PDB file of C-alpha atoms in Angstrom:
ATOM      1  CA  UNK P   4      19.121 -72.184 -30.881  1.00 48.00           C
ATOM      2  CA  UNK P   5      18.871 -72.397 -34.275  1.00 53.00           C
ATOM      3  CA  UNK P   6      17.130 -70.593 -36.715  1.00 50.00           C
ATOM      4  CA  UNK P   7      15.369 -73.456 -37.935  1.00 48.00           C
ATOM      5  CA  UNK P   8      14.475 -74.868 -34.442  1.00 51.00           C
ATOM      6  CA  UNK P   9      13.261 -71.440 -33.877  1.00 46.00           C
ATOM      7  CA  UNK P  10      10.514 -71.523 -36.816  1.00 50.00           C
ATOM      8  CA  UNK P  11       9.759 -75.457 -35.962  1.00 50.00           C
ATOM      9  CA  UNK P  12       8.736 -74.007 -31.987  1.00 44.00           C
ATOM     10  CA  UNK P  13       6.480 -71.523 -33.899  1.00 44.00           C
ATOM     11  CA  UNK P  14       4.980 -73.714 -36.189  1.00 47.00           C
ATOM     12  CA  UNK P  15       4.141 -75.887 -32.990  1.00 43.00           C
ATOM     13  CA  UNK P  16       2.690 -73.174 -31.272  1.00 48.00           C
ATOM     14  CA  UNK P  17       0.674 -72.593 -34.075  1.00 51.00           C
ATOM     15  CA  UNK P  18      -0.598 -76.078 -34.463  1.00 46.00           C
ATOM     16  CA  UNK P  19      -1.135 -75.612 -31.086  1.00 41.00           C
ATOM     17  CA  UNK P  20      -3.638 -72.808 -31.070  1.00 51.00           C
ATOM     18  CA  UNK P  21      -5.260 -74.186 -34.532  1.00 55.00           C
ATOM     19  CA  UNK P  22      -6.028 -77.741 -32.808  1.00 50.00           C
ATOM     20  CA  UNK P  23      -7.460 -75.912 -29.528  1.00 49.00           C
ATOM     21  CA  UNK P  24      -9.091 -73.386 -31.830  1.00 48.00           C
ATOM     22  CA  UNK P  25     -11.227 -76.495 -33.929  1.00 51.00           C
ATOM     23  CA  UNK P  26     -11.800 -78.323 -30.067  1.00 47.00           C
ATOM     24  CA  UNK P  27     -13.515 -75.826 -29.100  1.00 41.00           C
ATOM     25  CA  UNK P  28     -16.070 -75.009 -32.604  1.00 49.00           C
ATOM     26  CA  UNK P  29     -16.474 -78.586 -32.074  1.00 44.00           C
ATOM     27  CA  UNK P  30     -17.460 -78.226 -28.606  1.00 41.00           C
ATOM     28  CA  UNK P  31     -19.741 -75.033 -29.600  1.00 40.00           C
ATOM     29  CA  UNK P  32     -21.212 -76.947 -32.090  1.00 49.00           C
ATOM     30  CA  UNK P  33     -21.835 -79.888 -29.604  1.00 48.00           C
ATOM     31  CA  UNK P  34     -23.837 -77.748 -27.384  1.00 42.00           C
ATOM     32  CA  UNK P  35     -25.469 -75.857 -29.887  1.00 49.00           C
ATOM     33  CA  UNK P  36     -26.805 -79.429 -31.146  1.00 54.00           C
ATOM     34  CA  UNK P  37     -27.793 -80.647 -28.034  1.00 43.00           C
ATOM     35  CA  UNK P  38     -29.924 -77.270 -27.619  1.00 50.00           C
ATOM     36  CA  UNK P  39     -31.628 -78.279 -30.529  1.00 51.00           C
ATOM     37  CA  UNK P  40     -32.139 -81.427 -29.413  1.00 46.00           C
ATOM     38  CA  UNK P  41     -33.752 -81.026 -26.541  1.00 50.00           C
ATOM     39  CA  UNK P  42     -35.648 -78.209 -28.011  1.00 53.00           C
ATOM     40  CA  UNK P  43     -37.182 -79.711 -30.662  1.00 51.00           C
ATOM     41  CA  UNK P  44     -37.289 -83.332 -28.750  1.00 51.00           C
ATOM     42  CA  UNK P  45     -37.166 -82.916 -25.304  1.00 50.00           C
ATOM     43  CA  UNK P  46     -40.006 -80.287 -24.723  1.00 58.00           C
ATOM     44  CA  UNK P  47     -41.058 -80.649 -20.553  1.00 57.00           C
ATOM     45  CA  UNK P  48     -44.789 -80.054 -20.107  1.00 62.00           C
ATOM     46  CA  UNK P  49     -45.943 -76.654 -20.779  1.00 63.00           C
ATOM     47  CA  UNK P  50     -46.398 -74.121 -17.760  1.00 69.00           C
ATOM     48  CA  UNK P  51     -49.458 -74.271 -15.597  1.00 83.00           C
ATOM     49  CA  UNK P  52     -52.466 -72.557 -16.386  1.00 88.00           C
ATOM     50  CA  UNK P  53     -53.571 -70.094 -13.778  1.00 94.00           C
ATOM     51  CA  UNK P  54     -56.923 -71.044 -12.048  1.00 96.00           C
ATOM     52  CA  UNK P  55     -59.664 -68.765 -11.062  1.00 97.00           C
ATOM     53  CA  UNK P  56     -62.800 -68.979  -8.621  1.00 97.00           C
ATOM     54  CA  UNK P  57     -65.719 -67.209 -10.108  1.00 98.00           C
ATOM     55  CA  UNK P  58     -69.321 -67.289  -9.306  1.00 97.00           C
ATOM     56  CA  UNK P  59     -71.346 -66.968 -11.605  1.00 98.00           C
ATOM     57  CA  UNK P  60     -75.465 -65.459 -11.287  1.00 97.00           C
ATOM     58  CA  UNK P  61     -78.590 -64.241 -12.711  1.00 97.00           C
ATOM     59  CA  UNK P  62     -82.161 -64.872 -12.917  1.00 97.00           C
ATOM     60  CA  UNK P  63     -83.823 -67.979 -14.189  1.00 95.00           C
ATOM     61  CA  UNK P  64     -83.757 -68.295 -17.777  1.00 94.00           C
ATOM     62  CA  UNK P  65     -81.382 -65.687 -18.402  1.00 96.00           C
ATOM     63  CA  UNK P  66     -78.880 -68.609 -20.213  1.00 95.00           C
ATOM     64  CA  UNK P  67     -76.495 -68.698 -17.595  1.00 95.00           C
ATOM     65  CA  UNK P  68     -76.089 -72.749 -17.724  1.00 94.00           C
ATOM     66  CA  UNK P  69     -76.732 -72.479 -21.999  1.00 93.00           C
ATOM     67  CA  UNK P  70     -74.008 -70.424 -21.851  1.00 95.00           C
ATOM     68  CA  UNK P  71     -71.262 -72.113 -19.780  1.00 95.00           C
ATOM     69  CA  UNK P  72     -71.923 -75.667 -21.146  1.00 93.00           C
ATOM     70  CA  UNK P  73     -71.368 -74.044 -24.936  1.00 92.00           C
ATOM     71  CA  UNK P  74     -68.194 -73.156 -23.483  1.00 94.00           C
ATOM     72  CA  UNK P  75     -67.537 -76.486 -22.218  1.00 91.00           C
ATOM     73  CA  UNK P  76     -68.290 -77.743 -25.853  1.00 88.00           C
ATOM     74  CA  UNK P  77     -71.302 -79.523 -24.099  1.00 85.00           C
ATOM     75  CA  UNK P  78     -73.947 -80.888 -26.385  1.00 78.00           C
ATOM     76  CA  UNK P  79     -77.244 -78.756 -25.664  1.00 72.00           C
ATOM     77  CA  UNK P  80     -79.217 -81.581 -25.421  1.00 71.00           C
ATOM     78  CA  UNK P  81     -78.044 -82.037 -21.706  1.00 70.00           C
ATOM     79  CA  UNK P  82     -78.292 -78.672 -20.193  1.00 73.00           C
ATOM     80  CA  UNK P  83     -81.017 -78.649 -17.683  1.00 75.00           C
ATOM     81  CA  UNK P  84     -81.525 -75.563 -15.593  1.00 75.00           C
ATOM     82  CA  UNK P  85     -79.865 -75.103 -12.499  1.00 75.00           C
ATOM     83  CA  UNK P  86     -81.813 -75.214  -9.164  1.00 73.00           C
ATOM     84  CA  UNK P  87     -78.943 -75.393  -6.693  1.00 81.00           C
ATOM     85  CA  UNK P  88     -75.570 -74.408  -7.483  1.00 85.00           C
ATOM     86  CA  UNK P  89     -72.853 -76.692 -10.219  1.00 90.00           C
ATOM     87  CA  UNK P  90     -69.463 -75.934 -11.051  1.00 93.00           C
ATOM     88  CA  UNK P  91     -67.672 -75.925 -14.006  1.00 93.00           C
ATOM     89  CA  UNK P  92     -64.022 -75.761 -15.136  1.00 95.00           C
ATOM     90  CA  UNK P  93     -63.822 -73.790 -18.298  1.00 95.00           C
ATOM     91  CA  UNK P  94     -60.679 -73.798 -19.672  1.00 94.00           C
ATOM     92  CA  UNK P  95     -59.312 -71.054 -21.983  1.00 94.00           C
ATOM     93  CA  UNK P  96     -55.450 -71.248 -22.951  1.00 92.00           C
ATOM     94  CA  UNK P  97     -54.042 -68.800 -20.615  1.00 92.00           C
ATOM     95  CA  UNK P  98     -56.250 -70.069 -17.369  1.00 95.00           C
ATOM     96  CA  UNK P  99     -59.069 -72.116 -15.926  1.00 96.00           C
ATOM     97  CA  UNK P 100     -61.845 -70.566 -14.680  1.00 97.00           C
ATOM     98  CA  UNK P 101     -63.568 -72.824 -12.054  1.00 97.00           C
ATOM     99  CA  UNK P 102     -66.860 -70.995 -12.401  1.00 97.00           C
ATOM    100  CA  UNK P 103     -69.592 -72.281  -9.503  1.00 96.00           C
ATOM    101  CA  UNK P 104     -73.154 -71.122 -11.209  1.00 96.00           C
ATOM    102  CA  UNK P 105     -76.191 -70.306  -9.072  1.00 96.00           C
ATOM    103  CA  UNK P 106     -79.584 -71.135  -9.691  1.00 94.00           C
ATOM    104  CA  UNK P 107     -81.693 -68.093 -10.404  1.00 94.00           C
ATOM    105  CA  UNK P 108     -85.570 -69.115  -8.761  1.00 94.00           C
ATOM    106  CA  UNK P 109     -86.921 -66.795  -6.675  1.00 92.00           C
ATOM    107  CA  UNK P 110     -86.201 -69.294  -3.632  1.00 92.00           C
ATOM    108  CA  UNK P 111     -82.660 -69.597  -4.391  1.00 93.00           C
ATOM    109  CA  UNK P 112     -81.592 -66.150  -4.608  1.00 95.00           C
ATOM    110  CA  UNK P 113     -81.919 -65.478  -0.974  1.00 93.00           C
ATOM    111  CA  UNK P 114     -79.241 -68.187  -0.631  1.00 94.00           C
ATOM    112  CA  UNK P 115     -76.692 -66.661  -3.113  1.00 96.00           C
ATOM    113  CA  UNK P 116     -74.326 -64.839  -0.699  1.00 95.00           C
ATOM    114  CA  UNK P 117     -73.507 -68.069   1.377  1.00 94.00           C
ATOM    115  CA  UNK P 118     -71.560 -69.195  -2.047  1.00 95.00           C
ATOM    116  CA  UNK P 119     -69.923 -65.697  -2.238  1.00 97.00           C
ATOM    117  CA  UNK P 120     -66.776 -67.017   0.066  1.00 95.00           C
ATOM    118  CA  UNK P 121     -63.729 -67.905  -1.860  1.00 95.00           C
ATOM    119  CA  UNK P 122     -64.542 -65.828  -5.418  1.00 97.00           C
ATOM    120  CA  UNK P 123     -62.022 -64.379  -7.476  1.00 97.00           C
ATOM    121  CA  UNK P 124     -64.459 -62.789  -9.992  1.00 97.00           C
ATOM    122  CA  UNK P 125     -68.197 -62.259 -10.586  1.00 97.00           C
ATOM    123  CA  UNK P 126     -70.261 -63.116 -13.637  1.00 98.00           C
ATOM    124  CA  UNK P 127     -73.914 -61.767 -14.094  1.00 98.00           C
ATOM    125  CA  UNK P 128     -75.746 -63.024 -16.653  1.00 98.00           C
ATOM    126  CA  UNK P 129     -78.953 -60.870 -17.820  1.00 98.00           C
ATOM    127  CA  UNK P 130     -81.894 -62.028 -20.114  1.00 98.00           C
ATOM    128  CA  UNK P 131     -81.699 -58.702 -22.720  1.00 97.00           C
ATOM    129  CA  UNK P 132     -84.770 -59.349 -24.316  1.00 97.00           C
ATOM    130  CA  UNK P 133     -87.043 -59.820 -20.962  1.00 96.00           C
ATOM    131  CA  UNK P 134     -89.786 -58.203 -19.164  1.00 96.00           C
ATOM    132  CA  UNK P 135     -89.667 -55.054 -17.358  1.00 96.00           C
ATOM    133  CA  UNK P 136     -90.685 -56.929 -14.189  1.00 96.00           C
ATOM    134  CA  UNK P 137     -88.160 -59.095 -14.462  1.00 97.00           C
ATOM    135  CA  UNK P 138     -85.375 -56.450 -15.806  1.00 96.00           C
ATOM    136  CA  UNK P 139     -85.872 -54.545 -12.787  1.00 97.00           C
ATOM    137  CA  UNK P 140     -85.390 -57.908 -10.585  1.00 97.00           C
ATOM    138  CA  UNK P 141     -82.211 -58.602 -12.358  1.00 97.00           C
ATOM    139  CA  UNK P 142     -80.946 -54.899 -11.619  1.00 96.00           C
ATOM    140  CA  UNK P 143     -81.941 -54.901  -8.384  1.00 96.00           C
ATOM    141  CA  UNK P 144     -79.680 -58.151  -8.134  1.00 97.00           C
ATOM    142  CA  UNK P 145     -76.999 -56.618  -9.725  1.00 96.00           C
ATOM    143  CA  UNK P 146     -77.022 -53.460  -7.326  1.00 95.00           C
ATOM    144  CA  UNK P 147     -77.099 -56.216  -4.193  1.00 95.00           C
ATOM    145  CA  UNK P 148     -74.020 -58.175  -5.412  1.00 94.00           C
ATOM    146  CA  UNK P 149     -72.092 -55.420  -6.953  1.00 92.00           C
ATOM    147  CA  UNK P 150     -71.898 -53.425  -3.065  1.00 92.00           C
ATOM    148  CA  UNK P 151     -71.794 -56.857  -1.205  1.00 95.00           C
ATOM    149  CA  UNK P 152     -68.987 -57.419   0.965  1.00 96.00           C
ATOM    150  CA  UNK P 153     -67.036 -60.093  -0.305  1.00 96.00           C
ATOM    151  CA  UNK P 154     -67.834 -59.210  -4.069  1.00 95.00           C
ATOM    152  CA  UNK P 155     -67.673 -55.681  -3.969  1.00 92.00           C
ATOM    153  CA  UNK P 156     -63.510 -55.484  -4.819  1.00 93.00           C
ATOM    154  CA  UNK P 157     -63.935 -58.112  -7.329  1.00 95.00           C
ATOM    155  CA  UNK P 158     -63.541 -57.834 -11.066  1.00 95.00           C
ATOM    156  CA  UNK P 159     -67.372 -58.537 -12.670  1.00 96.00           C
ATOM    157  CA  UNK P 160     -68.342 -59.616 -15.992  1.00 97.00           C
ATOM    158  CA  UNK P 161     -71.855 -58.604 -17.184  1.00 97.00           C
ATOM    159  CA  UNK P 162     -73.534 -60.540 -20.006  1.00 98.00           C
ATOM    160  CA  UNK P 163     -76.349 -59.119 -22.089  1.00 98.00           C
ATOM    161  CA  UNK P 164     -77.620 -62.569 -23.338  1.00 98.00           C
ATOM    162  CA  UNK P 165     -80.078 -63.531 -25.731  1.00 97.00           C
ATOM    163  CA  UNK P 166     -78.903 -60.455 -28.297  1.00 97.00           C
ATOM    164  CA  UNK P 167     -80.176 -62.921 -30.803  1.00 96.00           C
ATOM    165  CA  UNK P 168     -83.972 -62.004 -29.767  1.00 96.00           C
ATOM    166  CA  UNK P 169     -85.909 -59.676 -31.580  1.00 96.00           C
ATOM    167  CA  UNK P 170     -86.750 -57.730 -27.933  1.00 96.00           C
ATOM    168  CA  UNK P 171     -83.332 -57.686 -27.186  1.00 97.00           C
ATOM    169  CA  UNK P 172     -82.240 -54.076 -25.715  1.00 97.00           C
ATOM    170  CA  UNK P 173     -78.992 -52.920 -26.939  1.00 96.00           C
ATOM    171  CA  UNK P 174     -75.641 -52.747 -24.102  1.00 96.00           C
ATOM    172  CA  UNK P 175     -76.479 -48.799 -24.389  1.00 96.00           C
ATOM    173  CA  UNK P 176     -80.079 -49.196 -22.968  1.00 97.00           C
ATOM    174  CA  UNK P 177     -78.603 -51.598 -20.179  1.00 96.00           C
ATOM    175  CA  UNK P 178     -76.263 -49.783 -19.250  1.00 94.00           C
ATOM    176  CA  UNK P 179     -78.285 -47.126 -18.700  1.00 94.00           C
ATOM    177  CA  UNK P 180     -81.220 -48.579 -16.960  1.00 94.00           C
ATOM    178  CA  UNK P 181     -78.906 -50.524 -14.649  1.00 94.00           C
ATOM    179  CA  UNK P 182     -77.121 -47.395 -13.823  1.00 92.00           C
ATOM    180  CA  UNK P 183     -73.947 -49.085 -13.977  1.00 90.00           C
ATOM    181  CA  UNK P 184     -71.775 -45.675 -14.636  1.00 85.00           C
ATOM    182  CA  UNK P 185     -72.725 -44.222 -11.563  1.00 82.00           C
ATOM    183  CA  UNK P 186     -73.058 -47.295  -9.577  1.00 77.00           C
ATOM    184  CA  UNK P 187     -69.924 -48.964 -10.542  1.00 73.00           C
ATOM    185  CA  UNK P 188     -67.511 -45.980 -10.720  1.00 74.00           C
ATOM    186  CA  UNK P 189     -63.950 -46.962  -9.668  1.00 77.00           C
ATOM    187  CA  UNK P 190     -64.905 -50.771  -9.858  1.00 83.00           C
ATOM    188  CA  UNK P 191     -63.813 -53.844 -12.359  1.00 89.00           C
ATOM    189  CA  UNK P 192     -66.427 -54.091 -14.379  1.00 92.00           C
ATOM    190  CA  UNK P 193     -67.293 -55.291 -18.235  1.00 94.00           C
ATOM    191  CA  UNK P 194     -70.286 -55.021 -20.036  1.00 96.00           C
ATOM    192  CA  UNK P 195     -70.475 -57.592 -22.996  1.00 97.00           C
ATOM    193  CA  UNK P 196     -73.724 -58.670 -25.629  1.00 97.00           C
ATOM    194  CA  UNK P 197     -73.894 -61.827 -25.778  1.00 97.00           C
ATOM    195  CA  UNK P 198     -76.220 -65.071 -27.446  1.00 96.00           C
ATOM    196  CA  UNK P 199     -75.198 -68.580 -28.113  1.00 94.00           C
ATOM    197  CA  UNK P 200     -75.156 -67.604 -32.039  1.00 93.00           C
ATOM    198  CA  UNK P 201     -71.783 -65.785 -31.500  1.00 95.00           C
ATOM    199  CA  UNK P 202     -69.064 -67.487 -29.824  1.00 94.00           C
ATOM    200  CA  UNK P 203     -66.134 -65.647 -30.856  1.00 95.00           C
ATOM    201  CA  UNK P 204     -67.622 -62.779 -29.341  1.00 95.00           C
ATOM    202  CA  UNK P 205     -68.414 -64.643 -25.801  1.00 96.00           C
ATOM    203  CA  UNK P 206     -64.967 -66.041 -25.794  1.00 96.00           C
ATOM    204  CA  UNK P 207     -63.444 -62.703 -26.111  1.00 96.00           C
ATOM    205  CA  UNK P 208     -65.810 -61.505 -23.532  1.00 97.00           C
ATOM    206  CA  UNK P 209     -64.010 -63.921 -20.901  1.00 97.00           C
ATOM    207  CA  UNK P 210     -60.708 -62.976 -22.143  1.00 96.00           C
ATOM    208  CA  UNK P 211     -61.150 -59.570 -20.986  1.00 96.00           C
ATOM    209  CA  UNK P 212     -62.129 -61.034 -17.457  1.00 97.00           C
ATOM    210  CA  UNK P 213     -59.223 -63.076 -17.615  1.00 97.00           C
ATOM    211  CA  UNK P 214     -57.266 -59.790 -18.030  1.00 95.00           C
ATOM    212  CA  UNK P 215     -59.297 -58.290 -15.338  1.00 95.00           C
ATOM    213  CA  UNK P 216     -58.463 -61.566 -13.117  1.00 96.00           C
ATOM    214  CA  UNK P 217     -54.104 -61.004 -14.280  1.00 93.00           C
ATOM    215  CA  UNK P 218     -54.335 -57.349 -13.062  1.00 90.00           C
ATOM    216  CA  UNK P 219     -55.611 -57.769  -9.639  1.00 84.00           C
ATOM    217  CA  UNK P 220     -53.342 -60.588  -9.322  1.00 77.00           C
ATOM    218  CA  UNK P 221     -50.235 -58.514 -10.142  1.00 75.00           C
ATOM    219  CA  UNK P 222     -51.726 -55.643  -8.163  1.00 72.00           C
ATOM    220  CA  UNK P 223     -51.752 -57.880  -5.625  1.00 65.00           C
ATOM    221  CA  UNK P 224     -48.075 -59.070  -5.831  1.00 65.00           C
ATOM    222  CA  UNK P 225     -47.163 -55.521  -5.931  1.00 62.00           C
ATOM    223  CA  UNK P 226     -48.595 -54.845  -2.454  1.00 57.00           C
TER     224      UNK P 226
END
């Protein structure tokens, strides 16, 4: 073979390598469009929000229903009290909580641990700025759901509401007169003021259940 035949097979081969070389940016580039594309365009529907079953208590006029409709971005012109039990979903962007409140009346109470079954997670609403008499009911509440069977392992969220009012004791003095240290050693528990004047601060309150909620949910995965 000739020299010159020789350098035309190389130059093929070259051509060769160059033309597969620019199919395939163009192919790279094809699919690095179409990424794009359905990135930017094509977006399916966001992952699900975990939901959570939480029950929510407290004595009569301690803002539990005030407090989830805010939440809800009710208008406070329709809260009425709760006598029996209603349910709420309150969403939050990293979960739902389906939160079923109790009504606090003294004839009610009795009935609260028939609505126990099924809960995830505890809520406990306190009036801060109440009377002694009623303070001491609202412990004594506490203590009873706190060691009750089916609530005893959950994670609990306990509001100080109504930090607002001039009588308002401080999450110090609850804590202390509710003997929650000794009481609720080696149990999920959170502590949080709370009034309807601060929002940010409730919110952030529920986010720490929520993390509460994760962690025995990953706990439980582990096992």
């Amino acid at each position: 073979m000739s020299d010159l035949r020789i350098t035309e097979a190389f130059l093929y081969m070259d051509y060769l390598r160059m033309s597969e070389c620019i199919q395939i940016s163009f192919a790279v580039c094809r699919i690095g469009m179409y990424t794009c594309f359905r990135a930017l365009c094509c977006k399916g529907p966001p992952p699900a929000r975990p939901e959570y079953d939480l029950v929510c208590i407290g004595l009569t006029g301690s803002g539990k229903t005030s407090l989830l409709s805010k939440l809800c971005s009710e208008s406070p012109n329709s809260v009425v009290s709760t006598t029996g039990f209603s349910i709420k979903a309150v969403p939050f962007q990293n979960a739902i909580l389906n939160v079923k409140e109790l009504g606090g009346a003294d004839n009610i109470r009795k009935y609260w641990s028939r609505y126990y079954q099924g809960s995830q997670g505890v809520i406990f609403v306190l009036d801060s700025a109440s009377s002694e008499d009623d303070l001491e009911t609202a412990r004594n509440e506490l203590h009873s759901a706190l060691q009750h069977p089916q609530l005893c392992t959950l994670p609990f969220l306990i509001l100080a509401n109504h930090q607002d009012k001039p009588a308002a004791r401080s999450v110090q003095e609850v804590k202390k007169y509710f003997e929650l240290e000794p009481l609720a050693r080696g149990k999920r528990w959170i502590l949080q003021p709370c009034s309807l004047d601060d929002m940010d601060a409730l919110k952030d309150s529920f986010s720490q259940l929520i993390n509460l909620l994760e962690e025995k949910d990953h706990e439980a995965v582990r096992m």
